[in-house]
mmCIF file of C-alpha atoms in Angstrom:
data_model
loop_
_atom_site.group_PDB
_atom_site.id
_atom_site.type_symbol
_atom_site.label_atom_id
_atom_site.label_comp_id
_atom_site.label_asym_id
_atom_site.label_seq_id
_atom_site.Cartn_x
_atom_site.Cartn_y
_atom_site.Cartn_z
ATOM 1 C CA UNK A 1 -71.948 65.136 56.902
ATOM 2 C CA UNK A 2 -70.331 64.379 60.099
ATOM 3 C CA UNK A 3 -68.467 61.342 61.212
ATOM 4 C CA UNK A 4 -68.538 60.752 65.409
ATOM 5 C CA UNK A 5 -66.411 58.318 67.017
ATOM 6 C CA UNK A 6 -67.426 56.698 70.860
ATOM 7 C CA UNK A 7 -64.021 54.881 71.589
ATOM 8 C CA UNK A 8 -64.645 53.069 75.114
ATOM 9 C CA UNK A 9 -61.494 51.502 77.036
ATOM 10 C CA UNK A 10 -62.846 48.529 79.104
ATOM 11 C CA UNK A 11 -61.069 47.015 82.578
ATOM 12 C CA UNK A 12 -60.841 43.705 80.646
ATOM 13 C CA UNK A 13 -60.417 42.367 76.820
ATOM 14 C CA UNK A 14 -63.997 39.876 77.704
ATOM 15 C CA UNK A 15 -65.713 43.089 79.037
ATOM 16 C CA UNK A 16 -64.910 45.094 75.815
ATOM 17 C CA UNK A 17 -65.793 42.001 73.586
ATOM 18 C CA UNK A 18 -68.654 41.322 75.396
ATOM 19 C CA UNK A 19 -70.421 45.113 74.864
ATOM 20 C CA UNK A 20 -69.215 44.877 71.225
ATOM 21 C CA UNK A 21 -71.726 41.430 71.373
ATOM 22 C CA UNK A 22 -74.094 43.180 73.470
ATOM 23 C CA UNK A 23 -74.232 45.608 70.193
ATOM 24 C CA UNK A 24 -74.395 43.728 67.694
ATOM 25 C CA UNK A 25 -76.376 40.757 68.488
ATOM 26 C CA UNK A 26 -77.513 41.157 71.962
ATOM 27 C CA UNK A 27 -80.870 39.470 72.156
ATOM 28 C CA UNK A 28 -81.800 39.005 68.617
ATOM 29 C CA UNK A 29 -81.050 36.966 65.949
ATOM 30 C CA UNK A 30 -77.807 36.957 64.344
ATOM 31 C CA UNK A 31 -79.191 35.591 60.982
ATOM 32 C CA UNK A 32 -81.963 38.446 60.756
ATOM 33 C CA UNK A 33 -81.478 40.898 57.567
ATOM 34 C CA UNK A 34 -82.085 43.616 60.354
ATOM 35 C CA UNK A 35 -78.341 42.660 62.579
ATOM 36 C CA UNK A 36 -75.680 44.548 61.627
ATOM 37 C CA UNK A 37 -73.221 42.239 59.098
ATOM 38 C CA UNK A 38 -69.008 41.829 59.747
ATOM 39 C CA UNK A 39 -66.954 43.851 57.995
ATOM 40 C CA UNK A 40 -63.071 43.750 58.508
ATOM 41 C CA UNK A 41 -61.263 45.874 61.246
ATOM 42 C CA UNK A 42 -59.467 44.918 64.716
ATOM 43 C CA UNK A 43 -60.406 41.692 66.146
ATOM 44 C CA UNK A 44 -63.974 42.268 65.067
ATOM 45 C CA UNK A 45 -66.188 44.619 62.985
ATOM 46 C CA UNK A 46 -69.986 44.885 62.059
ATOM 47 C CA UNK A 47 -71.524 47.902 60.293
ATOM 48 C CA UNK A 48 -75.186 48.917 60.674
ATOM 49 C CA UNK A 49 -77.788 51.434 59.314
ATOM 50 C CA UNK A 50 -75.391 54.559 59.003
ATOM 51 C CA UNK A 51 -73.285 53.493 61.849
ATOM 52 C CA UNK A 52 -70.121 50.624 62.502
ATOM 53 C CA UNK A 53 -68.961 48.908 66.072
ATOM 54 C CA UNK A 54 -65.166 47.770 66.177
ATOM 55 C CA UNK A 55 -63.447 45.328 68.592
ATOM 56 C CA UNK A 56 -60.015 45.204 69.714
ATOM 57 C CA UNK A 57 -58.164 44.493 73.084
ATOM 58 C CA UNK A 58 -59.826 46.159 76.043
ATOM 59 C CA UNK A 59 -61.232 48.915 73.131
ATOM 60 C CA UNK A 60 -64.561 49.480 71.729
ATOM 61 C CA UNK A 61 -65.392 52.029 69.079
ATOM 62 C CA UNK A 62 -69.003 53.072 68.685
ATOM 63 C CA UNK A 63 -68.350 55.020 65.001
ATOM 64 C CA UNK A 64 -71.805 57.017 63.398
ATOM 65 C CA UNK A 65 -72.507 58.797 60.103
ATOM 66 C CA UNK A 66 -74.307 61.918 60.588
ATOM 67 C CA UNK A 67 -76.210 63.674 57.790
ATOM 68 C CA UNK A 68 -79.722 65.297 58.688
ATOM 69 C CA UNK A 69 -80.343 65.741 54.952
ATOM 70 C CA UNK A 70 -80.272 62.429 53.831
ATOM 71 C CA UNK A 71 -83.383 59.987 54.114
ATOM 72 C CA UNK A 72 -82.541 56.533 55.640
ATOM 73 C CA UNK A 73 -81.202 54.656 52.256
ATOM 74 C CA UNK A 74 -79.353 57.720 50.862
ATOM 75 C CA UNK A 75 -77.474 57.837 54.833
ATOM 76 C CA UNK A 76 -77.093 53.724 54.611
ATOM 77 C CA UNK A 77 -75.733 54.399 51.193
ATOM 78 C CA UNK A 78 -73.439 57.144 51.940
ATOM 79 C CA UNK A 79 -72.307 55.347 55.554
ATOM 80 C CA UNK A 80 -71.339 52.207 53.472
ATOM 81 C CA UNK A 81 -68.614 54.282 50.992
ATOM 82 C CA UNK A 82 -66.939 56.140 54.061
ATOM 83 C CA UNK A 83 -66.965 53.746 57.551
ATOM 84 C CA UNK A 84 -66.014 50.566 56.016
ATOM 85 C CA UNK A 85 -62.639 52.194 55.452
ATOM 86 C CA UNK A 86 -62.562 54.163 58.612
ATOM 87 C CA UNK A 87 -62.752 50.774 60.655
ATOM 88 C CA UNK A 88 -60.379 48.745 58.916
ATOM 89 C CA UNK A 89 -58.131 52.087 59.619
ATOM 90 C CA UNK A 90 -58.805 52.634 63.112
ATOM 91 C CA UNK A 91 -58.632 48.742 63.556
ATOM 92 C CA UNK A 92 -54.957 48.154 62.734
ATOM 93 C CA UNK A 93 -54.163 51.260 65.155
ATOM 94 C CA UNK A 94 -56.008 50.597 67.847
ATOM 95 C CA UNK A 95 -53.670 48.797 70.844
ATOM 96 C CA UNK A 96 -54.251 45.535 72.029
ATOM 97 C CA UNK A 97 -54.361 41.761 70.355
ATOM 98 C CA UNK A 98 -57.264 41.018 68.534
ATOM 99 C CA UNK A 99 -57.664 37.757 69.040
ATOM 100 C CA UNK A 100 -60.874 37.064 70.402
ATOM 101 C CA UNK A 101 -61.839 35.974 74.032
ATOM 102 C CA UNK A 102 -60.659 31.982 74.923
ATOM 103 C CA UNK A 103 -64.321 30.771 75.632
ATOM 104 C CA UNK A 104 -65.007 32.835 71.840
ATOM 105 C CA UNK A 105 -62.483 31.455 70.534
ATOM 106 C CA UNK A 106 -63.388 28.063 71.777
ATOM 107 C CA UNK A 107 -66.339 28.113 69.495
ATOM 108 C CA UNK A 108 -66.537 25.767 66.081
ATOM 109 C CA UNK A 109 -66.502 27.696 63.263
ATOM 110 C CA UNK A 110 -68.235 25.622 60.960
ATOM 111 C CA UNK A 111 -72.199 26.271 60.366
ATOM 112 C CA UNK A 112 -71.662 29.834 62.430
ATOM 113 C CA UNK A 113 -73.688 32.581 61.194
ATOM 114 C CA UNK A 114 -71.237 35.921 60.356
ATOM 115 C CA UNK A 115 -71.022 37.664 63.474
ATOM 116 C CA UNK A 116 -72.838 35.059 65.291
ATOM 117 C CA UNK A 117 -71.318 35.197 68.994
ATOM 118 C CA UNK A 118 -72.314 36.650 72.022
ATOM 119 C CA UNK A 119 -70.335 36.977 74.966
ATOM 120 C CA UNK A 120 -71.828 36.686 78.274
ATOM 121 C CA UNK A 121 -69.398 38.607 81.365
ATOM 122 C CA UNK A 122 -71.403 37.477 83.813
ATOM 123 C CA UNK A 123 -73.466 33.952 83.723
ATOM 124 C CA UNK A 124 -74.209 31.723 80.982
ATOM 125 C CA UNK A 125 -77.900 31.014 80.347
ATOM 126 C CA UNK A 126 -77.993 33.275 83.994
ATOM 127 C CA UNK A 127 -76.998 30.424 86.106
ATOM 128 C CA UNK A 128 -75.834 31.510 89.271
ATOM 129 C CA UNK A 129 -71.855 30.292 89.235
ATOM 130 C CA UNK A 130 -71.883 29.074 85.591
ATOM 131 C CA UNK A 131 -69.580 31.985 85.347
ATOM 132 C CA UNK A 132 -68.772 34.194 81.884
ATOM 133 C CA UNK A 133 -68.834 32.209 78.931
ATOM 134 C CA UNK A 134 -69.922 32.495 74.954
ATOM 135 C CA UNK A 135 -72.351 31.072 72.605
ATOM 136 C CA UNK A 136 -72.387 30.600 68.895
ATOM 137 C CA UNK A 137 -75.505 30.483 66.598
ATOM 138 C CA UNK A 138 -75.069 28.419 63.890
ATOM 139 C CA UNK A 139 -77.475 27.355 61.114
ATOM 140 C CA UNK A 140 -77.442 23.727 58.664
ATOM 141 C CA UNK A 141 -80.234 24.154 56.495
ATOM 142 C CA UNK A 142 -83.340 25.137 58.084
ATOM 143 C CA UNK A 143 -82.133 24.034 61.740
ATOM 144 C CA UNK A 144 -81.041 26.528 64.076
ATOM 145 C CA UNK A 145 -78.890 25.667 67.427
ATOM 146 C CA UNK A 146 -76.578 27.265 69.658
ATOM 147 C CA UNK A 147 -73.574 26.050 71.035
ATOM 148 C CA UNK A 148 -71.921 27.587 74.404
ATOM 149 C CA UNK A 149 -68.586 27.325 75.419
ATOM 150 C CA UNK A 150 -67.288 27.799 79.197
ATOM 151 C CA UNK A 151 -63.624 28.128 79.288
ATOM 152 C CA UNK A 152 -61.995 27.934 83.124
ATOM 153 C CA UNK A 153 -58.833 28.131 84.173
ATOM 154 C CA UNK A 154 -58.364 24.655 85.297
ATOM 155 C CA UNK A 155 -59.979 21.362 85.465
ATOM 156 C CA UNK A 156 -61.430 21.559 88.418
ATOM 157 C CA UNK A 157 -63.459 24.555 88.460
ATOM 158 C CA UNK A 158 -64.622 23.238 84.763
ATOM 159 C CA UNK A 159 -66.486 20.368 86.930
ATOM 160 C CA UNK A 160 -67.606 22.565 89.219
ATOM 161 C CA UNK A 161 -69.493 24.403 86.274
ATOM 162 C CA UNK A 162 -71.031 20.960 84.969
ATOM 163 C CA UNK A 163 -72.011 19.855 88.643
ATOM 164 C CA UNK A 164 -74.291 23.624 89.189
ATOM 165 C CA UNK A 165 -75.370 22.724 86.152
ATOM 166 C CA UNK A 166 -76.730 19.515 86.936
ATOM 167 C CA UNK A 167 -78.275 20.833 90.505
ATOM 168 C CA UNK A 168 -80.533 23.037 88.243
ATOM 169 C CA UNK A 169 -84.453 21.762 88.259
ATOM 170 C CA UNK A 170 -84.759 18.627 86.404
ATOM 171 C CA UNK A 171 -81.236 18.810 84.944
ATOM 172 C CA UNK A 172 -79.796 14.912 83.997
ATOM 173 C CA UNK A 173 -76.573 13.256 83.834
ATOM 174 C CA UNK A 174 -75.694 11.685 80.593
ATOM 175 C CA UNK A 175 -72.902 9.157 79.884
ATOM 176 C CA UNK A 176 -70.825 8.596 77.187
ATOM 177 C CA UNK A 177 -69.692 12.455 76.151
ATOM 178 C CA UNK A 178 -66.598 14.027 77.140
ATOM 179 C CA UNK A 179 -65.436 13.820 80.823
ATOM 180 C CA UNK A 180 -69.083 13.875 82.089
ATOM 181 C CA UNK A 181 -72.402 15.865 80.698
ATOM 182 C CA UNK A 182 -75.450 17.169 81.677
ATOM 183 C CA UNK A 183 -78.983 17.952 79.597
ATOM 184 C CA UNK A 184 -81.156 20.494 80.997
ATOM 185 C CA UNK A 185 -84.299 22.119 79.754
ATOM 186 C CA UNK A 186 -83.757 26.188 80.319
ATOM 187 C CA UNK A 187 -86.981 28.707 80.177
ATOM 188 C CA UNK A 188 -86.588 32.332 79.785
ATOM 189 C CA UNK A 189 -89.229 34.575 80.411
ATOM 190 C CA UNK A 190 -92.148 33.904 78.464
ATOM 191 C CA UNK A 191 -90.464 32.185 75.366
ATOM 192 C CA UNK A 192 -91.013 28.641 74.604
ATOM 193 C CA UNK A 193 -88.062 25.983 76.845
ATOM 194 C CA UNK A 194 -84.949 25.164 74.921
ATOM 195 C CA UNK A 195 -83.203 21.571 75.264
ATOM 196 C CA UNK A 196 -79.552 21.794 76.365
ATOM 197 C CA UNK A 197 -76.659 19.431 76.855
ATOM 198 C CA UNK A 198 -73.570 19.831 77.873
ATOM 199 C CA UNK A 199 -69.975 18.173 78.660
ATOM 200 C CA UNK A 200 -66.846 18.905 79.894
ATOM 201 C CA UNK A 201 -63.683 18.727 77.938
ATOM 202 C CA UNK A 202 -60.975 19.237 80.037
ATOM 203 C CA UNK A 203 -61.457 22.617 81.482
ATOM 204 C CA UNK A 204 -64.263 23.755 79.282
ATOM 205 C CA UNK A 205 -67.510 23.233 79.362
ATOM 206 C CA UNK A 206 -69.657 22.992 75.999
ATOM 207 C CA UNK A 207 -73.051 22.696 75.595
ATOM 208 C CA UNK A 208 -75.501 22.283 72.668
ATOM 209 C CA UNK A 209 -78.890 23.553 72.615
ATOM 210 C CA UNK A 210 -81.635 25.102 70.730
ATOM 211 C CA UNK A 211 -82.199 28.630 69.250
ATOM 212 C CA UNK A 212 -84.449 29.817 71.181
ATOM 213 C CA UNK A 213 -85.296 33.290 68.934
ATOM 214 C CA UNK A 214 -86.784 30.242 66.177
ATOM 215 C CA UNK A 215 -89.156 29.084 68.832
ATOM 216 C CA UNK A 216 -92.858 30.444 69.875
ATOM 217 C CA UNK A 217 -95.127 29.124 72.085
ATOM 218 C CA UNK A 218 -97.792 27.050 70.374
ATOM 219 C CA UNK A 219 -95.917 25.607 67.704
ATOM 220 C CA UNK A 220 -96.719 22.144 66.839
ATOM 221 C CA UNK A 221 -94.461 18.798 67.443
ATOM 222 C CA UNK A 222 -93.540 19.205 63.241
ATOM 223 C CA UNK A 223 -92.793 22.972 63.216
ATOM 224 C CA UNK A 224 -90.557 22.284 66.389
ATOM 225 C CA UNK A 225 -88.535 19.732 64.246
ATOM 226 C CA UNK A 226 -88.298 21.240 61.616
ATOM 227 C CA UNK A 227 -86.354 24.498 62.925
ATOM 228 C CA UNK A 228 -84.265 22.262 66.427
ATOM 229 C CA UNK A 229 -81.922 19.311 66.252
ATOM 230 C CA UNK A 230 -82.970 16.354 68.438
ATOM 231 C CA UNK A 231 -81.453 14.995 71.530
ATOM 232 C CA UNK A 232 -78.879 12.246 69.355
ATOM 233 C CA UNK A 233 -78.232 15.247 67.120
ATOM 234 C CA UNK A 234 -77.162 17.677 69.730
ATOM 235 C CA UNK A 235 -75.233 14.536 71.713
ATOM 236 C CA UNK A 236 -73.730 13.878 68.194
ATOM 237 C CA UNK A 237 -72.085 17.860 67.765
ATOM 238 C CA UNK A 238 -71.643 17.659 71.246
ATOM 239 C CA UNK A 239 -69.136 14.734 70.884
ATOM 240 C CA UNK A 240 -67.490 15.647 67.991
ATOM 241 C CA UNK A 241 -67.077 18.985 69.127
ATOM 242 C CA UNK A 242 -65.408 17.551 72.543
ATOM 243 C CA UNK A 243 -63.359 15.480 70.985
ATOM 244 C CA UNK A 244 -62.175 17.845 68.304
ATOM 245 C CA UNK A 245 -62.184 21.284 69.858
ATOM 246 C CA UNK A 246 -61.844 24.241 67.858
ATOM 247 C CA UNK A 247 -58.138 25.646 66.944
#
């Protein structure tokens, strides 16, 4: 068996973080049995089938477990003794801090599925000028949301986030959370719309919206309920989440 090692350094500790996202969750579903789970290493570890990602600083390690011999849950089996290890090794020697991202580290912890943040380097929800930001997927129950944070480095380009926000097609102003908000429906391709909201705190933006990877079209009024939080659920988080940010 044979044991490669991919170590990337990045211009930036968001781009680095963001590919070690792109990895791990990139557009699935955090909470599938099939997405790599968190291990411990650097600022952040996952481990896969018969391979591990690590996350520190401007570093990303791409680590795999190579044996040609071995069918899949032999390798998965074998991987799991030897990488765990490896990673928390190479994860206290690898440069850099490990705390995660601001706009990552924005996020509230509670309700987050493990490993359940992706970090997006260029435009949130791919709004032109939203700028980078992150979002969390989080689960209570059987209802599945998402919650994005926008971090900026002062007040007044935070507004100027919520205000191309609210220029978007059918995008709202809504009073009474945080230091202005906006809710938006937001379509991606094909897949079913997702209702968003979002307010400013100071200079970050948060919004609150649903999972979209729950969601196909067709669905009826009951199933959608049963899997999304409604609009006074959403503005609920929303405000306690603005009022209480995450330390």
């Amino acid at each position: 068996a044979t044991v490669d090692v991919h170590l990337s350094k990045f211009g930036s500790t968001e781009g680095a973080y963001g590919m070690f996202t792109k990895r791990t969750v990139g557009d699935g579903d955090p909470a599938d049995e099939a997405t790599p789970r968190q291990i411990d290493g650097g600022g952040a570890a996952a481990m896969g089938v018969g391979n591990a990602y690590l996350w520190r600083g401007q570093y990303l390690a791409e680590i795999t477990y190579n044996d040609e011999a071995l069918a899949e849950a032999a390798l998965k089996s074998s991987s799991e003794k030897v990488l765990p290890g490896l990673v928390k090794e190479m994860g206290s020697k690898l440069p850099g801090e490990p705390s995660l991202p601001p706009a990552a580290a924005a996020l509230p912890k509670d309700n987050m599925i493990p490993l359940g943040i992706r970090y997006e380097t260029k435009d949130v929800l791919g709004v032109d000028g939203a700028g980078p930001g992150a979002f969390g997927y989080y689960k209570e129950v059987d209802k599945r949301y998402r919650v994005a944070a926008i971090v900026r480095a002062d007040v007044d380009q935070a507004k100027d986030v919520l205000s191309t926000l609210a220029k978007l097609p059918g995008a709202v102003r809504e009073k009474g959370i945080g230091d202005g908000s906006v809710r938006l429906m937001h379509k991606e391709g094909e897949s079913p719309a997702t209702e968003w909201i979002f307010a400013r705190a100071d200079k970050t933006v948060y919004g609150v919206g649903d999972e979209a990877r729950v969601l196909r079209s067709g669905m009826t009024a009951d199933e959608h309920a049963k899997l999304t939080l409604t609009k006074e659920e959403k503005s609920a988080r929303l405000k306690k989440i603005v009022t209480a940010p995450a330390r």
